[in-house]
Amino acid sequence: MDEIDRTIVNLLRADGRTSYAELARRVGLTAPSVQDRVVKLERNGIITGYKAVIDSEAIGLGITALIGIIPDNSADHQDICERLRAIPQIESCYFLAGVECYQLKVRVPKMADLERLIHRVGAIPGVAQTRTTITLSTKWEDRQQPLPSDGEARGVD
Amino acid sequence: MDEIDRTIVNLLRADGRTSYAELARRVGLTAPSVQDRVVKLERNGIITGYKAVIDSEAIGLGITALIGIIPDNSADHQDICERLRAIPQIESCYFLAGVECYQLKVRVPKMADLERLIHRVGAIPGVAQTRTTITLSTKWEDRQQPLPSDGEARGVD
DNA sequence: CATGAAGTGGACGAGATCGACCGGACCATC
DNA sequence: GATGGTCCGGTCGATCTCGTCCACTTCATG
């Protein structure tokens, strides 16, 4: 993971369809060696995939909401997690340090779907309470910050 | 936006580097016509970009936190929004219906960075209070749900 | 019957990929 | 301390695939 790798990662984060030839021009190597680096980055789990970014409203998922989950004492977290994973509308799931031990980001076409979803989550054994917040607008999402250099990341303290 | 477009979008969401030739084989068209469709999807704002998915821990952003913002009465939301946008560590920013009118998802290398970040956000004019929750683990993130068909999305009620 | 959207097929240039080769770093041996 | 083997990362060139442009066809619509 040197400076060239970081440049490649940054370029691919900005445009996941950049060709190896183009990457090669940008970093001053040839296409095969860039490909070699990318394959290694993928194998080492640094690049975990490539995605097209879709406008969720345009595909009929106009409603985004955040759902916090407060568990009861009997909660079996592995079971809860599996049941949450089985709900396709939950796009992200974070396990938190706090009273609300999970936060879910969900997307649905209509309010009625959100209502059904909240009831479904609330019915999971071990879930004492849920707290849902509608997002009025998404200012931005999944923006990339510049990769920290080794020094910044490892801590120079 | 017919069934073929939906298939293309689903394939590109799953793997943003799928070649036009491969897409063509999957949907039973030729490469030029698939390319034509993809260009239209991009122009119509349905596909807004392509990104490599990076393991944030692997690049030194090991800490993820959610920050809620409670504004005061004098809050100028446009100004707040601009100042938030200028902070690179804020990867996502949602405007919410609730007491906490923004929620931020932030990533930093170390706890000290998070502390600095919280102070910076708290110092923005119009921000009365912030509430930060550390994520202990990300169960999953930005998972794709199957595209709703026209019927489901538009509402058949 | 004219028209335009959508697809096909062919052609050509660009990109991806593979094997062979090169050079420096590292290390054990003489 | 010099020698030679080995590994790693890169280049080069050949070949195959892919992307892209264009002319032509088809088909539904007005």
PDB file of N, CA, C and O in Angstrom, chain A residues 13-68:
ATOM      1  N   ARG A  13     -12.292   5.034  -6.598  1.00  0.00           N
ATOM      2  CA  ARG A  13     -13.419   5.462  -5.752  1.00  0.00           C
ATOM      3  C   ARG A  13     -14.209   6.545  -6.454  1.00  0.00           C
ATOM      4  O   ARG A  13     -15.424   6.621  -6.335  1.00  0.00           O
ATOM      5  N   ALA A  14     -13.496   7.404  -7.186  1.00  0.00           N
ATOM      6  CA  ALA A  14     -14.179   8.493  -7.885  1.00  0.00           C
ATOM      7  C   ALA A  14     -14.904   7.968  -9.117  1.00  0.00           C
ATOM      8  O   ALA A  14     -16.016   8.391  -9.430  1.00  0.00           O
ATOM      9  N   ASP A  15     -14.289   7.054  -9.850  1.00  0.00           N
ATOM     10  CA  ASP A  15     -14.945   6.459 -11.017  1.00  0.00           C
ATOM     11  C   ASP A  15     -14.550   4.998 -11.128  1.00  0.00           C
ATOM     12  O   ASP A  15     -13.457   4.673 -11.573  1.00  0.00           O
ATOM     13  N   GLY A  16     -15.461   4.149 -10.717  1.00  0.00           N
ATOM     14  CA  GLY A  16     -15.184   2.717 -10.645  1.00  0.00           C
ATOM     15  C   GLY A  16     -15.010   2.063 -12.001  1.00  0.00           C
ATOM     16  O   GLY A  16     -14.596   0.908 -12.078  1.00  0.00           O
ATOM     17  N   ARG A  17     -15.329   2.770 -13.086  1.00  0.00           N
ATOM     18  CA  ARG A  17     -15.197   2.163 -14.408  1.00  0.00           C
ATOM     19  C   ARG A  17     -13.938   2.627 -15.142  1.00  0.00           C
ATOM     20  O   ARG A  17     -13.753   2.293 -16.315  1.00  0.00           O
ATOM     21  N   THR A  18     -13.085   3.382 -14.474  1.00  0.00           N
ATOM     22  CA  THR A  18     -11.830   3.794 -15.104  1.00  0.00           C
ATOM     23  C   THR A  18     -11.067   2.568 -15.609  1.00  0.00           C
ATOM     24  O   THR A  18     -10.904   1.596 -14.884  1.00  0.00           O
ATOM     25  N   SER A  19     -10.623   2.632 -16.863  1.00  0.00           N
ATOM     26  CA  SER A  19      -9.925   1.487 -17.446  1.00  0.00           C
ATOM     27  C   SER A  19      -8.509   1.388 -16.884  1.00  0.00           C
ATOM     28  O   SER A  19      -7.954   2.367 -16.401  1.00  0.00           O
ATOM     29  N   TYR A  20      -7.934   0.193 -16.971  1.00  0.00           N
ATOM     30  CA  TYR A  20      -6.562   0.008 -16.518  1.00  0.00           C
ATOM     31  C   TYR A  20      -5.629   0.917 -17.304  1.00  0.00           C
ATOM     32  O   TYR A  20      -4.674   1.467 -16.750  1.00  0.00           O
ATOM     33  N   ALA A  21      -5.902   1.059 -18.597  1.00  0.00           N
ATOM     34  CA  ALA A  21      -5.048   1.911 -19.434  1.00  0.00           C
ATOM     35  C   ALA A  21      -5.050   3.347 -18.904  1.00  0.00           C
ATOM     36  O   ALA A  21      -4.005   3.987 -18.804  1.00  0.00           O
ATOM     37  N   GLU A  22      -6.235   3.835 -18.544  1.00  0.00           N
ATOM     38  CA  GLU A  22      -6.339   5.198 -18.038  1.00  0.00           C
ATOM     39  C   GLU A  22      -5.628   5.320 -16.683  1.00  0.00           C
ATOM     40  O   GLU A  22      -4.888   6.278 -16.448  1.00  0.00           O
ATOM     41  N   LEU A  23      -5.866   4.356 -15.803  1.00  0.00           N
ATOM     42  CA  LEU A  23      -5.175   4.362 -14.507  1.00  0.00           C
ATOM     43  C   LEU A  23      -3.660   4.392 -14.731  1.00  0.00           C
ATOM     44  O   LEU A  23      -2.939   5.133 -14.060  1.00  0.00           O
ATOM     45  N   ALA A  24      -3.208   3.583 -15.691  1.00  0.00           N
ATOM     46  CA  ALA A  24      -1.773   3.491 -15.974  1.00  0.00           C
ATOM     47  C   ALA A  24      -1.221   4.854 -16.362  1.00  0.00           C
ATOM     48  O   ALA A  24      -0.169   5.273 -15.885  1.00  0.00           O
ATOM     49  N   ARG A  25      -1.952   5.561 -17.232  1.00  0.00           N
ATOM     50  CA  ARG A  25      -1.498   6.888 -17.643  1.00  0.00           C
ATOM     51  C   ARG A  25      -1.395   7.817 -16.441  1.00  0.00           C
ATOM     52  O   ARG A  25      -0.447   8.592 -16.313  1.00  0.00           O
ATOM     53  N   ARG A  26      -2.387   7.735 -15.549  1.00  0.00           N
ATOM     54  CA  ARG A  26      -2.410   8.645 -14.408  1.00  0.00           C
ATOM     55  C   ARG A  26      -1.278   8.398 -13.422  1.00  0.00           C
ATOM     56  O   ARG A  26      -0.765   9.333 -12.821  1.00  0.00           O
ATOM     57  N   VAL A  27      -0.902   7.137 -13.226  1.00  0.00           N
ATOM     58  CA  VAL A  27       0.107   6.854 -12.203  1.00  0.00           C
ATOM     59  C   VAL A  27       1.483   6.637 -12.811  1.00  0.00           C
ATOM     60  O   VAL A  27       2.457   6.425 -12.079  1.00  0.00           O
ATOM     61  N   GLY A  28       1.581   6.673 -14.159  1.00  0.00           N
ATOM     62  CA  GLY A  28       2.892   6.550 -14.777  1.00  0.00           C
ATOM     63  C   GLY A  28       3.433   5.140 -14.816  1.00  0.00           C
ATOM     64  O   GLY A  28       4.640   4.934 -14.758  1.00  0.00           O
ATOM     65  N   LEU A  29       2.544   4.152 -14.887  1.00  0.00           N
ATOM     66  CA  LEU A  29       2.983   2.767 -15.064  1.00  0.00           C
ATOM     67  C   LEU A  29       2.331   2.233 -16.340  1.00  0.00           C
ATOM     68  O   LEU A  29       1.645   2.965 -17.045  1.00  0.00           O
ATOM     69  N   THR A  30       2.563   0.966 -16.622  1.00  0.00           N
ATOM     70  CA  THR A  30       1.887   0.353 -17.769  1.00  0.00           C
ATOM     71  C   THR A  30       0.620  -0.364 -17.284  1.00  0.00           C
ATOM     72  O   THR A  30       0.475  -0.668 -16.096  1.00  0.00           O
ATOM     73  N   ALA A  31      -0.275  -0.637 -18.228  1.00  0.00           N
ATOM     74  CA  ALA A  31      -1.555  -1.254 -17.878  1.00  0.00           C
ATOM     75  C   ALA A  31      -1.403  -2.588 -17.132  1.00  0.00           C
ATOM     76  O   ALA A  31      -2.069  -2.794 -16.122  1.00  0.00           O
ATOM     77  N   PRO A  32      -0.514  -3.487 -17.593  1.00  0.00           N
ATOM     78  CA  PRO A  32      -0.419  -4.763 -16.869  1.00  0.00           C
ATOM     79  C   PRO A  32      -0.016  -4.604 -15.409  1.00  0.00           C
ATOM     80  O   PRO A  32      -0.564  -5.291 -14.542  1.00  0.00           O
ATOM     81  N   SER A  33       0.908  -3.696 -15.119  1.00  0.00           N
ATOM     82  CA  SER A  33       1.330  -3.584 -13.720  1.00  0.00           C
ATOM     83  C   SER A  33       0.247  -2.929 -12.873  1.00  0.00           C
ATOM     84  O   SER A  33       0.070  -3.272 -11.702  1.00  0.00           O
ATOM     85  N   VAL A  34      -0.511  -2.021 -13.482  1.00  0.00           N
ATOM     86  CA  VAL A  34      -1.645  -1.451 -12.754  1.00  0.00           C
ATOM     87  C   VAL A  34      -2.675  -2.542 -12.470  1.00  0.00           C
ATOM     88  O   VAL A  34      -3.174  -2.662 -11.352  1.00  0.00           O
ATOM     89  N   GLN A  35      -2.924  -3.351 -13.472  1.00  0.00           N
ATOM     90  CA  GLN A  35      -3.886  -4.439 -13.270  1.00  0.00           C
ATOM     91  C   GLN A  35      -3.421  -5.347 -12.138  1.00  0.00           C
ATOM     92  O   GLN A  35      -4.201  -5.749 -11.277  1.00  0.00           O
ATOM     93  N   ASP A  36      -2.139  -5.628 -12.135  1.00  0.00           N
ATOM     94  CA  ASP A  36      -1.560  -6.453 -11.085  1.00  0.00           C
ATOM     95  C   ASP A  36      -1.824  -5.849  -9.708  1.00  0.00           C
ATOM     96  O   ASP A  36      -2.257  -6.533  -8.776  1.00  0.00           O
ATOM     97  N   ARG A  37      -1.589  -4.540  -9.601  1.00  0.00           N
ATOM     98  CA  ARG A  37      -1.834  -3.873  -8.317  1.00  0.00           C
ATOM     99  C   ARG A  37      -3.299  -3.937  -7.930  1.00  0.00           C
ATOM    100  O   ARG A  37      -3.645  -4.196  -6.770  1.00  0.00           O
ATOM    101  N   VAL A  38      -4.186  -3.698  -8.894  1.00  0.00           N
ATOM    102  CA  VAL A  38      -5.612  -3.701  -8.586  1.00  0.00           C
ATOM    103  C   VAL A  38      -6.042  -5.090  -8.115  1.00  0.00           C
ATOM    104  O   VAL A  38      -6.764  -5.225  -7.125  1.00  0.00           O
ATOM    105  N   VAL A  39      -5.560  -6.129  -8.808  1.00  0.00           N
ATOM    106  CA  VAL A  39      -5.910  -7.493  -8.400  1.00  0.00           C
ATOM    107  C   VAL A  39      -5.454  -7.742  -6.965  1.00  0.00           C
ATOM    108  O   VAL A  39      -6.184  -8.323  -6.156  1.00  0.00           O
ATOM    109  N   LYS A  40      -4.255  -7.253  -6.638  1.00  0.00           N
ATOM    110  CA  LYS A  40      -3.761  -7.442  -5.268  1.00  0.00           C
ATOM    111  C   LYS A  40      -4.611  -6.671  -4.265  1.00  0.00           C
ATOM    112  O   LYS A  40      -4.911  -7.168  -3.175  1.00  0.00           O
ATOM    113  N   LEU A  41      -4.997  -5.444  -4.635  1.00  0.00           N
ATOM    114  CA  LEU A  41      -5.847  -4.654  -3.734  1.00  0.00           C
ATOM    115  C   LEU A  41      -7.181  -5.377  -3.501  1.00  0.00           C
ATOM    116  O   LEU A  41      -7.725  -5.348  -2.406  1.00  0.00           O
ATOM    117  N   GLU A  42      -7.680  -6.028  -4.559  1.00  0.00           N
ATOM    118  CA  GLU A  42      -8.937  -6.767  -4.408  1.00  0.00           C
ATOM    119  C   GLU A  42      -8.721  -7.990  -3.521  1.00  0.00           C
ATOM    120  O   GLU A  42      -9.528  -8.279  -2.636  1.00  0.00           O
ATOM    121  N   ARG A  43      -7.626  -8.703  -3.772  1.00  0.00           N
ATOM    122  CA  ARG A  43      -7.370  -9.928  -2.998  1.00  0.00           C
ATOM    123  C   ARG A  43      -7.108  -9.619  -1.530  1.00  0.00           C
ATOM    124  O   ARG A  43      -7.464 -10.395  -0.656  1.00  0.00           O
ATOM    125  N   ASN A  44      -6.475  -8.472  -1.258  1.00  0.00           N
ATOM    126  CA  ASN A  44      -6.176  -8.113   0.126  1.00  0.00           C
ATOM    127  C   ASN A  44      -7.374  -7.489   0.835  1.00  0.00           C
ATOM    128  O   ASN A  44      -7.255  -7.048   1.972  1.00  0.00           O
ATOM    129  N   GLY A  45      -8.494  -7.404   0.139  1.00  0.00           N
ATOM    130  CA  GLY A  45      -9.707  -6.908   0.788  1.00  0.00           C
ATOM    131  C   GLY A  45      -9.742  -5.409   0.946  1.00  0.00           C
ATOM    132  O   GLY A  45     -10.528  -4.888   1.733  1.00  0.00           O
ATOM    133  N   ILE A  46      -8.902  -4.686   0.233  1.00  0.00           N
ATOM    134  CA  ILE A  46      -8.952  -3.231   0.320  1.00  0.00           C
ATOM    135  C   ILE A  46     -10.040  -2.715  -0.623  1.00  0.00           C
ATOM    136  O   ILE A  46     -10.886  -1.923  -0.238  1.00  0.00           O
ATOM    137  N   ILE A  47     -10.018  -3.205  -1.859  1.00  0.00           N
ATOM    138  CA  ILE A  47     -11.152  -2.959  -2.752  1.00  0.00           C
ATOM    139  C   ILE A  47     -12.075  -4.161  -2.634  1.00  0.00           C
ATOM    140  O   ILE A  47     -11.691  -5.281  -2.944  1.00  0.00           O
ATOM    141  N   THR A  48     -13.291  -3.927  -2.153  1.00  0.00           N
ATOM    142  CA  THR A  48     -14.187  -5.062  -1.916  1.00  0.00           C
ATOM    143  C   THR A  48     -15.236  -5.212  -3.006  1.00  0.00           C
ATOM    144  O   THR A  48     -16.001  -6.177  -2.987  1.00  0.00           O
ATOM    145  N   GLY A  49     -15.288  -4.286  -3.954  1.00  0.00           N
ATOM    146  CA  GLY A  49     -16.265  -4.441  -5.022  1.00  0.00           C
ATOM    147  C   GLY A  49     -16.407  -3.151  -5.809  1.00  0.00           C
ATOM    148  O   GLY A  49     -15.718  -2.165  -5.543  1.00  0.00           O
ATOM    149  N   TYR A  50     -17.287  -3.202  -6.784  1.00  0.00           N
ATOM    150  CA  TYR A  50     -17.569  -2.029  -7.618  1.00  0.00           C
ATOM    151  C   TYR A  50     -19.081  -1.919  -7.745  1.00  0.00           C
ATOM    152  O   TYR A  50     -19.760  -2.925  -7.948  1.00  0.00           O
ATOM    153  N   LYS A  51     -19.586  -0.704  -7.637  1.00  0.00           N
ATOM    154  CA  LYS A  51     -21.035  -0.518  -7.686  1.00  0.00           C
ATOM    155  C   LYS A  51     -21.398   0.648  -8.575  1.00  0.00           C
ATOM    156  O   LYS A  51     -20.717   1.671  -8.561  1.00  0.00           O
ATOM    157  N   ALA A  52     -22.477   0.482  -9.326  1.00  0.00           N
ATOM    158  CA  ALA A  52     -23.090   1.650  -9.943  1.00  0.00           C
ATOM    159  C   ALA A  52     -23.875   2.373  -8.862  1.00  0.00           C
ATOM    160  O   ALA A  52     -24.517   1.743  -8.020  1.00  0.00           O
ATOM    161  N   VAL A  53     -23.799   3.684  -8.845  1.00  0.00           N
ATOM    162  CA  VAL A  53     -24.558   4.480  -7.887  1.00  0.00           C
ATOM    163  C   VAL A  53     -25.878   4.862  -8.541  1.00  0.00           C
ATOM    164  O   VAL A  53     -25.888   5.442  -9.633  1.00  0.00           O
ATOM    165  N   ILE A  54     -26.961   4.513  -7.885  1.00  0.00           N
ATOM    166  CA  ILE A  54     -28.286   4.699  -8.467  1.00  0.00           C
ATOM    167  C   ILE A  54     -29.038   5.760  -7.696  1.00  0.00           C
ATOM    168  O   ILE A  54     -28.948   5.824  -6.477  1.00  0.00           O
ATOM    169  N   ASP A  55     -29.758   6.610  -8.386  1.00  0.00           N
ATOM    170  CA  ASP A  55     -30.643   7.572  -7.741  1.00  0.00           C
ATOM    171  C   ASP A  55     -31.853   6.821  -7.204  1.00  0.00           C
ATOM    172  O   ASP A  55     -32.691   6.356  -7.965  1.00  0.00           O
ATOM    173  N   SER A  56     -31.937   6.711  -5.870  1.00  0.00           N
ATOM    174  CA  SER A  56     -32.966   5.834  -5.321  1.00  0.00           C
ATOM    175  C   SER A  56     -34.376   6.361  -5.605  1.00  0.00           C
ATOM    176  O   SER A  56     -35.307   5.577  -5.780  1.00  0.00           O
ATOM    177  N   GLU A  57     -34.512   7.681  -5.657  1.00  0.00           N
ATOM    178  CA  GLU A  57     -35.842   8.208  -5.997  1.00  0.00           C
ATOM    179  C   GLU A  57     -36.256   7.790  -7.395  1.00  0.00           C
ATOM    180  O   GLU A  57     -37.409   7.436  -7.645  1.00  0.00           O
ATOM    181  N   ALA A  58     -35.275   7.811  -8.313  1.00  0.00           N
ATOM    182  CA  ALA A  58     -35.591   7.504  -9.711  1.00  0.00           C
ATOM    183  C   ALA A  58     -36.050   6.066  -9.893  1.00  0.00           C
ATOM    184  O   ALA A  58     -36.707   5.749 -10.878  1.00  0.00           O
ATOM    185  N   ILE A  59     -35.674   5.194  -8.966  1.00  0.00           N
ATOM    186  CA  ILE A  59     -36.106   3.811  -9.117  1.00  0.00           C
ATOM    187  C   ILE A  59     -37.237   3.474  -8.160  1.00  0.00           C
ATOM    188  O   ILE A  59     -37.507   2.315  -7.873  1.00  0.00           O
ATOM    189  N   GLY A  60     -37.889   4.515  -7.646  1.00  0.00           N
ATOM    190  CA  GLY A  60     -39.105   4.269  -6.876  1.00  0.00           C
ATOM    191  C   GLY A  60     -38.887   4.052  -5.399  1.00  0.00           C
ATOM    192  O   GLY A  60     -39.796   3.609  -4.695  1.00  0.00           O
ATOM    193  N   LEU A  61     -37.682   4.363  -4.904  1.00  0.00           N
ATOM    194  CA  LEU A  61     -37.449   4.256  -3.460  1.00  0.00           C
ATOM    195  C   LEU A  61     -37.307   5.670  -2.911  1.00  0.00           C
ATOM    196  O   LEU A  61     -36.225   6.103  -2.527  1.00  0.00           O
ATOM    197  N   GLY A  62     -38.430   6.382  -2.890  1.00  0.00           N
ATOM    198  CA  GLY A  62     -38.397   7.804  -2.583  1.00  0.00           C
ATOM    199  C   GLY A  62     -38.286   8.120  -1.113  1.00  0.00           C
ATOM    200  O   GLY A  62     -37.987   9.245  -0.730  1.00  0.00           O
ATOM    201  N   ILE A  63     -38.530   7.143  -0.256  1.00  0.00           N
ATOM    202  CA  ILE A  63     -38.547   7.416   1.185  1.00  0.00           C
ATOM    203  C   ILE A  63     -37.368   6.745   1.864  1.00  0.00           C
ATOM    204  O   ILE A  63     -37.160   5.550   1.727  1.00  0.00           O
ATOM    205  N   THR A  64     -36.583   7.562   2.561  1.00  0.00           N
ATOM    206  CA  THR A  64     -35.458   7.059   3.346  1.00  0.00           C
ATOM    207  C   THR A  64     -35.767   7.336   4.816  1.00  0.00           C
ATOM    208  O   THR A  64     -36.253   8.418   5.147  1.00  0.00           O
ATOM    209  N   ALA A  65     -35.496   6.380   5.681  1.00  0.00           N
ATOM    210  CA  ALA A  65     -35.738   6.593   7.106  1.00  0.00           C
ATOM    211  C   ALA A  65     -34.637   5.931   7.917  1.00  0.00           C
ATOM    212  O   ALA A  65     -33.958   5.012   7.445  1.00  0.00           O
ATOM    213  N   LEU A  66     -34.444   6.442   9.125  1.00  0.00           N
ATOM    214  CA  LEU A  66     -33.495   5.859  10.057  1.00  0.00           C
ATOM    215  C   LEU A  66     -34.277   5.250  11.206  1.00  0.00           C
ATOM    216  O   LEU A  66     -35.165   5.908  11.771  1.00  0.00           O
ATOM    217  N   ILE A  67     -33.993   4.015  11.528  1.00  0.00           N
ATOM    218  CA  ILE A  67     -34.710   3.333  12.597  1.00  0.00           C
ATOM    219  C   ILE A  67     -33.710   2.925  13.669  1.00  0.00           C
ATOM    220  O   ILE A  67     -32.751   2.205  13.382  1.00  0.00           O
ATOM    221  N   GLY A  68     -33.944   3.416  14.900  1.00  0.00           N
ATOM    222  CA  GLY A  68     -33.133   2.988  16.032  1.00  0.00           C
ATOM    223  C   GLY A  68     -33.837   1.877  16.773  1.00  0.00           C
ATOM    224  O   GLY A  68     -35.068   1.882  16.878  1.00  0.00           O
TER     225      GLY A  68
END
